[in-house]
């Protein structure tokens, strides 16, 4: 069968499977098996079992369930609520203070929990009623929560980076460190944007002057609740930075720390623990099965020669380094409108990685840029996981209201990508200072 | 659940045939084993970090944790499927009229079953080969490779049973 026809069947069947609602992991794997069979016959399928086994029994991937468990325990034990109240005390005095509190608590919290969806949901359920009561503009409220929740993918520990690092064989510790400054900077850009909007348009300011919730006099103790979660984050990242622990070990220690933290708050019981573990099972299986499905597809692409043909075709276009990069950005923005970040990485990189290397991009730097583009995919319609989450808890506002509120943050993320192109050191400096 | 917890998405409905109930029980049982693997990894890796403070090592923690992770993934597959844990693109599907939705469910559940049956077949061959040839892991434990790899076969088999149960129940209970 000709290669063109195989590529056509591949794209057609994958699009059909995804459109009719096939589970993404199974769509990738099934199309992979089909392409393997069409190009190499039954012999091609012999490779399947090794692909499946090697992608599940990997030491690096152990970090995934451990980071997930850490986040689940923190989320389900209600520690998040305390943390948000603490941030409100610290930032509540600013004009539009609760919007800033949303960005900051989402940034820190999604970093710890590793899930932007869960973070948006958790902070959102506490923040939205509070902010509606104070007459905050709904659009800005939803935007700050949806966009704030994405920051944790960039600020380590980040599961997306673990998966990217495992695929391109770069140091996950270095990727984590490279994400810190861009993550903090993007948070700063979000807060700056909110401040400027409120300054330019006084009608957006909440009518009631923001005050810290809770009893007067309890503010100081409320503010102290910021520290346990921050301490956990610093311990995990610090351990990786000084080389005391591998990312996998730091993840396990972080999960143990989360259990201790939940116990100290008196919120650890069998129900919280069991639900956290079973939820970890579900998310881990979902993530790893997407990887397995995508790796079957990518094996098929390699065996059939489609990968090489596509690479050669792109090279024959004679693009410059940065026009190639611009095409990549557009590709990921479009893909991000429809599919999740992990599928996006594992579907595209096996084909694109040789090209990215050929054009001379630093793989750590590219990982950070890719992570920002994945964040962006979480708040672009029609399929944006954070948009769905915030819409679900918005209390009856329309989906388009959430989309419009999040749109400015898409632009801000693209600005961050441009900044990283001009000043790659923002990402690449910190990893160079690591020991070992 | 605490008020601050994220909403759980569990769209599974109760099976209405004996086979469906059997499949769900099987999936849940395997899911619990997967949960135990999570706890096992946690204890093992933390213990190894702790031992290192005393300049000691179990030497086998990495290897066993890797096997536990594989066991977690495969044993948890059917549980994840049955409880709506696998993501899919729902935008078009949700907009379909009811008959087309039903058709889609038949198509993608059948495709999924065929796909899983195919990889199960090759996984069985793989493990058989490892058993007959007595291939060993290059490690302190010198583990016979068929042992941890059998979990791959068991997990995929349970997943296939769950998918077949969906088909037997005329795709009513597909999450």
Coordinates of C-alpha atoms in Angstrom, one line a residue:
Chain A
X1 CA 0.0 0.0 0.0
X2 CA 1.4 3.4 -0.9
X3 CA 2.6 5.7 1.9
X4 CA 0.3 8.5 0.9
X5 CA -2.7 6.3 1.2
X6 CA -1.6 5.0 4.6
X7 CA -1.1 8.6 5.9
X8 CA -4.6 9.5 4.5
X9 CA -6.2 6.5 6.3
X10 CA -4.3 7.3 9.5
X11 CA -5.5 10.9 9.6
X12 CA -9.1 10.0 8.5
X13 CA -9.5 7.1 10.9
X14 CA -8.0 9.1 13.8
X15 CA -10.3 12.1 13.2
X16 CA -13.3 9.8 12.9
X17 CA -12.5 7.9 16.1
X18 CA -12.0 11.1 18.1
X19 CA -15.1 12.8 16.6
X20 CA -17.5 10.0 17.5
X21 CA -16.2 10.1 21.1
X22 CA -13.8 7.2 21.3
X23 CA -11.7 7.2 24.5
X24 CA -8.6 9.2 23.3
X25 CA -6.1 6.5 24.5
X26 CA -7.9 3.8 22.7
X27 CA -8.4 5.9 19.5
X28 CA -4.6 6.5 19.3
X29 CA -3.8 2.8 20.0
X30 CA -6.4 1.4 17.6
X31 CA -5.4 3.6 14.7
X32 CA -1.7 2.7 15.5
X33 CA -2.6 -1.0 15.2
X34 CA -4.4 -0.4 12.0
X35 CA -1.5 1.5 10.4
X36 CA 1.0 -1.1 11.7
X37 CA -1.0 -3.9 10.0
X38 CA -1.5 -2.0 6.8
X39 CA 2.2 -1.2 6.4
X40 CA 3.9 -4.3 7.7
X41 CA 1.2 -7.0 8.0
X42 CA 0.9 -9.3 11.0
X43 CA 4.7 -9.1 11.5
X44 CA 4.4 -5.5 12.4
X45 CA 2.0 -6.3 15.3
X46 CA 4.8 -8.4 17.0
X47 CA 6.2 -5.1 18.3
X48 CA 3.0 -4.3 20.2
X49 CA 3.7 -6.1 23.5
X50 CA 7.2 -4.6 23.9
X51 CA 5.8 -1.1 23.3
X52 CA 3.1 -1.6 25.9
X53 CA 5.3 -3.2 28.5
X54 CA 8.3 -0.8 28.2
X55 CA 6.1 2.3 28.6
X56 CA 4.4 1.1 31.8
X57 CA 7.3 -0.4 33.7
X58 CA 9.5 2.7 33.7
X59 CA 11.1 4.2 36.8
X60 CA 10.5 7.8 35.7
X61 CA 6.8 7.3 35.4
X62 CA 6.5 6.3 39.1
X63 CA 6.6 10.0 39.7
X64 CA 3.2 10.4 38.1
X65 CA 1.1 8.5 40.7
X66 CA 3.1 9.9 43.6
X67 CA 2.6 13.5 42.5
X68 CA -1.1 12.8 41.8
X69 CA -1.5 11.3 45.3
X70 CA 0.2 14.3 46.9
X71 CA -2.3 16.6 45.1
X72 CA -5.3 14.4 45.8
X73 CA -4.6 14.3 49.6
X74 CA -4.1 18.0 49.7
X75 CA -7.3 18.7 47.7
X76 CA -9.6 16.3 49.5
X77 CA -8.5 17.1 53.0
X78 CA -9.6 20.7 52.6
X79 CA -6.2 22.2 53.1
X80 CA -6.8 24.2 50.0
X81 CA -9.6 26.2 51.6
X82 CA -7.3 27.3 54.5
X83 CA -4.6 28.2 52.0
X84 CA -7.0 30.4 49.9
X85 CA -8.2 32.2 53.0
X86 CA -4.5 32.9 53.9
X87 CA -3.8 34.3 50.5
X88 CA -6.9 36.5 50.7
X89 CA -5.6 38.0 53.9
X90 CA -2.2 38.7 52.3
X91 CA -3.6 40.2 49.1
X92 CA -7.1 41.4 50.0
X93 CA -6.0 45.0 50.6
X94 CA -5.1 45.4 46.9
X95 CA -7.7 46.9 44.5
X96 CA -9.4 43.9 43.0
X97 CA -7.6 41.9 45.7
X98 CA -9.5 38.7 45.3
X99 CA -8.6 38.5 41.6
X100 CA -4.9 38.7 42.6
X101 CA -5.6 36.1 45.3
X102 CA -7.1 33.8 42.7
X103 CA -4.0 34.0 40.5
X104 CA -1.6 33.5 43.3
X105 CA -3.4 30.7 45.1
X106 CA -4.1 29.0 41.8
X107 CA -0.5 29.2 40.8
X108 CA 0.9 27.8 44.1
X109 CA -2.0 25.3 44.5
X110 CA -1.9 23.9 41.1
X111 CA 1.8 23.5 41.4
X112 CA 1.3 21.4 44.5
X113 CA -1.7 19.5 43.3
X114 CA -0.4 19.0 39.7
X115 CA -3.9 19.3 38.3
X116 CA -5.1 22.6 36.8
X117 CA -8.7 21.3 36.6
X118 CA -8.9 20.3 40.2
X119 CA -7.3 23.6 41.3
X120 CA -9.7 25.7 39.3
X121 CA -12.6 23.7 40.8
X122 CA -11.3 23.9 44.3
X123 CA -10.3 27.5 44.5
X124 CA -13.3 28.4 42.3
X125 CA -15.9 26.8 44.7
X126 CA -14.5 28.9 47.5
X127 CA -13.9 32.1 45.5
X128 CA -16.9 32.4 43.2
X129 CA -19.6 32.8 45.9
X130 CA -17.4 35.2 47.8
X131 CA -16.7 37.3 44.8
X132 CA -20.3 37.4 43.5
X133 CA -21.3 38.6 46.9
X134 CA -18.8 41.5 46.6
X135 CA -20.0 42.3 43.1
X136 CA -16.8 41.4 41.3
X137 CA -17.3 41.4 37.4
X138 CA -18.1 37.8 36.6
X139 CA -16.0 37.7 33.4
X140 CA -12.8 38.8 35.2
X141 CA -13.5 36.4 38.1
X142 CA -13.9 33.4 35.8
X143 CA -10.9 34.4 33.7
X144 CA -8.6 34.7 36.7
X145 CA -9.7 31.2 37.9
X146 CA -9.5 29.4 34.6
X147 CA -6.2 30.9 33.6
X148 CA -4.7 30.9 37.1
X149 CA -5.4 27.1 37.3
X150 CA -3.2 26.5 34.3
X151 CA -0.1 28.0 35.9
X152 CA 0.6 24.8 37.8
X153 CA 1.5 22.9 34.7
X154 CA 4.4 25.3 34.2
X155 CA 5.4 25.8 37.9
X156 CA 7.0 22.5 39.1
X157 CA 6.4 19.8 40.1
X158 CA 4.6 19.3 36.8
X159 CA 3.4 16.0 35.4
X160 CA 3.4 17.3 31.9
X161 CA 7.1 18.0 32.3
X162 CA 7.7 14.5 33.7
X163 CA 6.1 13.0 30.6
X164 CA 7.9 15.4 28.2
X165 CA 11.2 14.6 29.8
X166 CA 10.6 10.9 29.7
X167 CA 9.8 11.1 25.9
X168 CA 12.7 13.4 24.8
X169 CA 15.1 11.9 27.3
X170 CA 16.0 15.2 29.0
X171 CA 16.6 15.6 32.8
X172 CA 13.3 16.1 34.6
X173 CA 15.0 17.9 37.4
X174 CA 16.4 20.5 34.9
X175 CA 13.0 20.9 33.3
X176 CA 11.4 21.5 36.7
X177 CA 14.0 24.2 37.5
X178 CA 13.6 25.8 34.1
X179 CA 9.9 26.1 34.7
X180 CA 10.2 28.1 38.0
X181 CA 11.0 31.6 36.7
X182 CA 8.8 31.5 33.6
X183 CA 6.0 30.3 35.9
X184 CA 6.5 33.1 38.4
X185 CA 6.8 35.6 35.6
X186 CA 3.6 34.5 33.9
X187 CA 1.8 34.8 37.3
X188 CA 3.2 38.3 37.6
X189 CA 2.0 39.2 34.0
X190 CA -1.5 38.0 34.9
X191 CA -1.6 40.1 38.0
X192 CA -0.2 43.1 36.2
X193 CA -2.9 42.7 33.6
X194 CA -5.6 42.6 36.2
X195 CA -4.2 45.7 37.9
X196 CA -4.0 47.6 34.6
X197 CA -7.6 46.6 33.7
X198 CA -8.9 47.8 37.0
X199 CA -6.9 51.0 36.8
X200 CA -8.2 51.9 33.3
X201 CA -11.8 50.9 33.9
X202 CA -13.0 51.9 37.4
X203 CA -16.5 50.3 36.7
X204 CA -14.8 46.9 36.9
X205 CA -13.8 47.5 40.5
X206 CA -15.9 45.7 43.1
X207 CA -18.4 48.0 44.7
X208 CA -17.7 46.9 48.2
X209 CA -14.1 47.6 49.4
X210 CA -12.6 44.1 49.7
X211 CA -12.0 43.0 53.2
X212 CA -10.6 39.8 54.5
X213 CA -13.3 37.3 55.4
X214 CA -13.6 36.0 58.9
X215 CA -13.4 37.7 62.3
X216 CA -11.3 40.7 62.8
X217 CA -8.2 39.7 64.7
X218 CA -8.1 36.3 63.3
X219 CA -6.4 37.6 60.2
X220 CA -2.9 36.9 61.3
X221 CA -3.6 33.3 62.1
X222 CA -5.5 33.0 58.8
X223 CA -2.4 34.2 56.9
X224 CA -0.3 31.6 58.6
X225 CA -2.2 28.9 56.7
X226 CA -0.2 29.9 53.6
X227 CA 3.0 28.4 55.0
X228 CA 2.3 24.6 55.3
X229 CA 1.5 24.3 51.6
X230 CA 4.4 26.5 50.6
X231 CA 6.7 24.5 52.8
X232 CA 5.6 21.3 51.1
X233 CA 6.3 22.8 47.7
X234 CA 9.7 24.1 48.8
X235 CA 10.7 20.7 50.3
X236 CA 9.8 18.8 47.2
X237 CA 11.5 21.3 44.8
X238 CA 14.4 21.9 47.2
X239 CA 15.1 18.2 47.4
X240 CA 15.3 17.9 43.6
X241 CA 17.4 21.1 43.3
X242 CA 20.2 20.1 45.7
X243 CA 20.2 16.6 44.4
X244 CA 19.0 15.0 47.6
X245 CA 16.2 13.2 45.8
X246 CA 15.3 12.2 42.3
X247 CA 11.9 13.6 41.0
X248 CA 10.4 10.2 41.7
X249 CA 11.6 10.1 45.3
X250 CA 10.7 13.8 45.8
X251 CA 7.2 12.9 44.6
X252 CA 6.8 10.1 47.1
X253 CA 8.2 12.2 50.0
X254 CA 5.8 15.0 48.9
X255 CA 2.9 12.5 49.0
X256 CA 3.9 11.4 52.5
X257 CA 4.3 15.1 53.5
X258 CA 0.8 15.8 52.3
X259 CA -0.6 12.9 54.4
X260 CA 1.2 14.3 57.4
X261 CA -0.2 17.8 56.7
X262 CA -3.7 16.5 56.3
X263 CA -3.4 14.7 59.6
X264 CA -2.1 17.8 61.3
X265 CA -5.1 19.7 60.1
X266 CA -7.2 16.9 61.6
X267 CA -8.8 16.2 58.2
X268 CA -7.2 12.8 57.4
X269 CA -9.6 9.9 57.6
X270 CA -10.2 6.6 55.8
X271 CA -12.6 8.1 53.3
X272 CA -10.2 10.9 52.3
X273 CA -7.4 8.5 52.0
X274 CA -9.3 5.8 50.0
X275 CA -10.8 8.3 47.7
X276 CA -7.4 9.9 47.1
X277 CA -5.8 6.6 46.3
X278 CA -8.6 5.5 44.0
X279 CA -8.6 8.8 42.2
X280 CA -4.9 8.5 41.8
X281 CA -5.4 5.0 40.2
X282 CA -7.9 6.5 37.7
X283 CA -5.8 9.4 36.6
X284 CA -2.6 7.4 36.4
X285 CA -4.2 4.8 34.3
X286 CA -5.7 7.4 32.0
X287 CA -2.4 9.2 31.6
X288 CA -0.3 6.1 31.1
X289 CA -2.8 4.5 28.7
X290 CA -2.7 7.6 26.6
X291 CA 1.1 7.3 26.5
X292 CA 0.8 3.6 25.5
X293 CA -1.8 4.4 22.8
X294 CA 0.3 7.2 21.4
X295 CA 3.5 5.1 21.5
X296 CA 1.8 2.4 19.5
X297 CA 0.8 5.1 17.0
X298 CA 4.3 6.5 16.9
X299 CA 5.8 3.1 16.4
X300 CA 3.4 2.6 13.5
X301 CA 4.5 6.0 12.1
X302 CA 8.1 5.0 12.3
X303 CA 7.6 1.4 10.9
X304 CA 5.6 2.7 7.9
X305 CA 8.1 5.4 7.1
X306 CA 5.5 8.1 7.6
X307 CA 7.6 9.9 10.2
X308 CA 10.6 10.2 7.9
X309 CA 8.5 11.2 4.9
X310 CA 6.8 14.0 6.9
X311 CA 10.2 15.2 8.3
X312 CA 11.7 15.3 4.9
X313 CA 8.7 17.1 3.5
X314 CA 9.0 19.8 6.2
X315 CA 12.7 20.2 5.6
X316 CA 12.2 20.4 1.9
X317 CA 10.0 23.5 2.5
X318 CA 13.2 25.4 3.4
X319 CA 11.7 27.2 6.4
X320 CA 13.9 29.3 8.6
X321 CA 14.3 28.3 12.3
X322 CA 11.8 30.8 13.5
X323 CA 9.2 30.4 10.8
X324 CA 9.3 26.7 11.6
X325 CA 8.8 27.7 15.2
X326 CA 5.8 29.9 14.3
X327 CA 4.2 27.0 12.4
X328 CA 4.7 24.8 15.5
X329 CA 3.0 27.4 17.7
X330 CA 0.0 27.6 15.4
X331 CA -0.1 23.8 15.2
X332 CA -0.2 23.4 19.0
X333 CA -2.8 26.2 19.4
X334 CA -5.1 24.5 16.9
X335 CA -4.5 21.1 18.5
X336 CA -5.0 22.5 21.9
X337 CA -8.5 23.6 21.0
X338 CA -9.5 20.0 20.7
X339 CA -7.3 17.5 22.5
X340 CA -5.6 17.4 25.9
X341 CA -2.0 18.3 26.5
X342 CA -0.6 14.8 27.1
X343 CA -2.1 13.4 23.9
X344 CA -0.8 16.4 22.1
X345 CA 2.8 15.9 23.3
X346 CA 2.8 12.1 22.6
X347 CA 1.0 12.4 19.2
X348 CA 3.3 15.1 17.7
X349 CA 6.7 14.8 19.3
X350 CA 7.8 11.4 17.8
X351 CA 7.4 13.0 14.4
X352 CA 8.5 16.5 15.3
X353 CA 11.4 15.8 17.7
X354 CA 14.0 15.1 15.0
X355 CA 13.0 18.4 13.3
X356 CA 13.2 20.3 16.5
X357 CA 16.7 19.0 17.1
X358 CA 17.7 19.6 13.5
X359 CA 16.6 23.3 13.7
X360 CA 18.8 23.6 16.8
X361 CA 16.3 24.3 19.5
X362 CA 17.3 23.6 23.1
X363 CA 15.1 20.7 24.3
X364 CA 14.8 22.1 27.9
X365 CA 13.7 25.5 26.5
X366 CA 11.4 23.9 24.0
X367 CA 9.8 21.9 26.9
X368 CA 9.0 25.1 28.7
X369 CA 7.5 26.7 25.6
X370 CA 5.5 23.6 24.9
X371 CA 4.2 23.5 28.4
X372 CA 2.9 27.1 28.1
X373 CA 1.2 26.1 24.8
X374 CA -0.5 23.2 26.7
X375 CA -1.6 25.6 29.4
X376 CA -3.1 27.7 26.6
X377 CA -5.0 24.7 25.3
X378 CA -6.7 24.3 28.6
X379 CA -8.5 27.6 28.2
X380 CA -9.2 27.7 24.4
X381 CA -12.7 26.6 23.3
X382 CA -14.4 24.4 22.2
X383 CA -12.5 21.9 24.3
X384 CA -10.8 23.5 27.3
X385 CA -10.8 21.5 30.5
X386 CA -10.5 24.6 32.7
X387 CA -13.3 26.4 30.9
X388 CA -15.6 23.4 31.5
X389 CA -14.7 23.3 35.1
X390 CA -15.3 26.9 35.8
X391 CA -18.5 26.9 33.8
X392 CA -19.7 24.0 35.9
X393 CA -19.3 25.9 39.1
X394 CA -20.1 29.4 37.8
X395 CA -23.6 29.3 39.1
X396 CA -25.6 29.6 35.9
X397 CA -23.5 31.9 33.8
X398 CA -23.1 31.0 30.1
X399 CA -20.1 29.2 28.7
X400 CA -19.2 32.1 26.4
X401 CA -18.9 34.3 29.5
X402 CA -16.2 32.1 30.8
X403 CA -14.5 31.9 27.4
X404 CA -14.5 35.7 27.0
X405 CA -13.1 36.1 30.5
X406 CA -10.3 33.7 29.7
X407 CA -9.5 35.1 26.2
X408 CA -7.1 37.9 27.4
X409 CA -5.0 35.3 29.2
X410 CA -4.5 33.4 25.9
X411 CA -2.9 36.6 24.5
X412 CA -0.8 37.0 27.7
X413 CA 0.5 33.4 27.4
X414 CA 1.5 34.1 23.8
X415 CA 3.4 37.2 24.9
X416 CA 5.2 35.0 27.4
X417 CA 6.2 32.6 24.6
X418 CA 7.7 35.6 22.7
X419 CA 9.5 36.8 25.8
X420 CA 11.0 33.3 26.1
X421 CA 12.2 33.4 22.5
X422 CA 13.9 36.7 23.1
X423 CA 15.3 35.9 26.5
X424 CA 15.7 32.1 26.7
X425 CA 17.9 32.6 29.9
X426 CA 14.7 33.2 31.9
X427 CA 14.1 29.4 31.6
X428 CA 17.7 28.2 31.1
X429 CA 19.6 30.0 33.8
X430 CA 18.4 28.2 37.0
X431 CA 19.1 24.7 35.7
X432 CA 22.8 25.7 35.1
X433 CA 23.1 26.5 38.9
X434 CA 22.1 23.0 40.0
X435 CA 24.5 20.7 41.8
X436 CA 25.5 17.5 40.2
Chain B
X1 CA -16.3 14.6 50.6
X2 CA -15.1 18.0 51.8
X3 CA -16.9 21.0 50.5
X4 CA -13.6 22.2 48.9
X5 CA -13.0 19.0 47.0
X6 CA -13.3 18.9 43.2
X7 CA -16.5 17.4 41.8
X8 CA -15.9 13.7 40.9
X9 CA -16.9 12.6 37.5
X10 CA -18.3 9.2 37.8
X11 CA -21.0 8.5 35.2
X12 CA -21.2 4.8 35.5
X13 CA -24.6 3.3 35.9
X14 CA -25.6 0.1 37.6
X15 CA -25.3 -2.9 35.2
X16 CA -28.5 -4.9 34.7
X17 CA -27.3 -8.3 33.6
X18 CA -25.5 -11.0 35.6
X19 CA -22.5 -10.7 33.3
X20 CA -22.4 -6.9 33.6
X21 CA -22.5 -7.2 37.4
X22 CA -19.7 -9.8 37.3
X23 CA -17.6 -7.6 35.1
X24 CA -18.0 -4.5 37.3
X25 CA -17.1 -6.5 40.4
X26 CA -14.1 -7.9 38.6
X27 CA -13.0 -4.4 37.5
X28 CA -13.5 -3.0 41.0
X29 CA -11.6 -5.8 42.6
X30 CA -8.7 -5.2 40.2
X31 CA -9.0 -1.5 40.9
X32 CA -8.6 -2.1 44.7
X33 CA -5.4 -4.1 44.0
X34 CA -4.2 -1.2 41.9
X35 CA -4.9 1.1 44.9
X36 CA -2.7 -1.2 47.0
X37 CA 0.1 -0.8 44.5
X38 CA -0.1 3.0 44.9
X39 CA 0.3 2.5 48.7
X40 CA 3.1 0.0 48.1
X41 CA 5.1 2.4 45.9
X42 CA 4.6 5.2 48.4
X43 CA 6.0 3.0 51.3
X44 CA 8.8 1.5 49.2
X45 CA 10.2 4.7 47.8
X46 CA 9.9 6.6 51.1
X47 CA 11.6 3.8 52.9
X48 CA 14.5 3.9 50.4
X49 CA 14.9 7.6 50.9
X50 CA 14.8 7.1 54.6
X51 CA 17.4 4.3 54.5
X52 CA 19.7 6.4 52.4
X53 CA 20.1 8.8 55.4
X54 CA 21.8 5.9 57.1
X55 CA 23.9 5.2 54.0
X56 CA 21.9 2.0 53.3
X57 CA 19.8 0.8 50.4
X58 CA 17.5 -2.0 49.7
X59 CA 19.0 -2.1 46.2
X60 CA 15.8 -3.5 44.8
X61 CA 13.4 -0.5 45.6
X62 CA 13.6 1.0 42.1
X63 CA 13.0 -2.3 40.4
X64 CA 10.1 -3.4 42.5
X65 CA 8.5 0.1 42.4
X66 CA 8.7 -0.1 38.6
X67 CA 6.8 -3.4 38.7
X68 CA 4.3 -2.1 41.1
X69 CA 3.7 0.9 38.8
X70 CA 3.1 -1.4 35.9
X71 CA 0.7 -3.5 38.0
X72 CA -1.0 -0.3 39.1
X73 CA -1.5 0.8 35.5
X74 CA -2.8 -2.6 34.1
X75 CA -4.9 -3.6 37.1
X76 CA -6.5 -0.2 37.2
X77 CA -7.5 0.0 33.5
X78 CA -10.9 -1.7 33.7
X79 CA -11.7 0.2 36.9
X80 CA -10.8 3.5 35.2
X81 CA -12.9 2.6 32.2
X82 CA -15.9 1.5 34.2
X83 CA -15.9 4.7 36.3
X84 CA -15.5 7.1 33.4
X85 CA -11.9 7.9 34.1
X86 CA -10.7 7.8 30.4
X87 CA -11.0 11.1 28.7
X88 CA -12.5 11.5 25.3
X89 CA -13.5 14.4 23.0
X90 CA -17.1 14.9 23.8
X91 CA -17.9 18.1 21.9
X92 CA -19.3 16.4 18.7
X93 CA -20.7 13.4 20.6
X94 CA -22.7 15.5 23.0
X95 CA -24.3 17.4 20.0
X96 CA -25.4 14.2 18.3
X97 CA -29.1 13.2 18.1
X98 CA -29.9 10.1 20.3
X99 CA -29.8 7.4 17.5
X100 CA -26.4 8.7 16.3
X101 CA -25.1 8.7 19.8
X102 CA -26.1 5.1 20.2
X103 CA -24.5 4.1 16.9
X104 CA -21.3 5.9 17.9
X105 CA -21.2 4.0 21.2
X106 CA -21.6 0.7 19.4
X107 CA -18.8 1.6 17.0
X108 CA -16.3 2.9 19.5
X109 CA -17.0 0.2 22.1
X110 CA -16.6 -2.5 19.4
X111 CA -13.4 -0.9 18.1
X112 CA -12.1 -0.7 21.6
X113 CA -12.8 -4.4 22.3
X114 CA -11.1 -5.5 19.1
X115 CA -8.1 -3.3 19.9
X116 CA -7.7 -4.6 23.4
X117 CA -8.2 -8.2 22.2
X118 CA -5.5 -7.7 19.7
X119 CA -2.9 -6.4 22.2
X120 CA -4.0 -9.0 24.7
X121 CA -3.2 -11.7 22.2
X122 CA 0.3 -10.3 21.6
X123 CA 0.8 -9.7 25.3
X124 CA 0.1 -13.4 26.0
X125 CA 2.6 -14.4 23.3
X126 CA 5.2 -12.1 24.9
X127 CA 4.7 -13.6 28.4
X128 CA 4.7 -17.1 27.0
X129 CA 8.0 -16.5 25.2
X130 CA 9.5 -15.0 28.4
X131 CA 8.4 -18.0 30.4
X132 CA 9.7 -20.7 27.9
X133 CA 13.0 -18.9 27.3
X134 CA 13.3 -18.0 31.0
X135 CA 14.4 -14.5 30.3
X136 CA 15.6 -12.6 33.3
X137 CA 15.8 -8.9 34.3
X138 CA 19.3 -7.5 34.5
X139 CA 19.1 -6.7 38.2
X140 CA 20.0 -7.8 41.8
X141 CA 16.8 -9.8 42.0
X142 CA 17.4 -11.6 38.7
X143 CA 13.6 -11.5 38.3
X144 CA 12.1 -13.9 35.7
X145 CA 10.5 -11.4 33.4
X146 CA 7.2 -13.4 32.9
X147 CA 6.3 -12.8 36.5
X148 CA 5.7 -9.0 36.5
X149 CA 4.6 -9.2 32.9
X150 CA 1.8 -11.5 33.7
X151 CA 0.1 -8.6 35.4
X152 CA -0.1 -6.9 31.9
X153 CA -2.1 -10.0 30.7
X154 CA -4.4 -10.1 33.7
X155 CA -5.1 -6.3 33.5
X156 CA -5.8 -6.3 29.8
X157 CA -8.0 -9.4 30.2
X158 CA -10.1 -7.7 32.9
X159 CA -10.4 -4.7 30.6
X160 CA -11.6 -6.9 27.7
X161 CA -14.2 -8.5 30.0
X162 CA -15.5 -5.0 31.0
X163 CA -15.7 -4.0 27.3
X164 CA -17.5 -7.2 26.3
X165 CA -19.9 -6.6 29.2
X166 CA -20.7 -3.1 27.8
X167 CA -21.5 -4.8 24.4
X168 CA -23.6 -7.5 26.0
X169 CA -25.6 -4.8 27.8
X170 CA -26.1 -3.2 24.4
X171 CA -23.9 -0.2 25.2
X172 CA -26.4 1.2 27.6
X173 CA -23.9 1.5 30.4
X174 CA -20.9 3.0 28.6
X175 CA -19.7 5.9 30.7

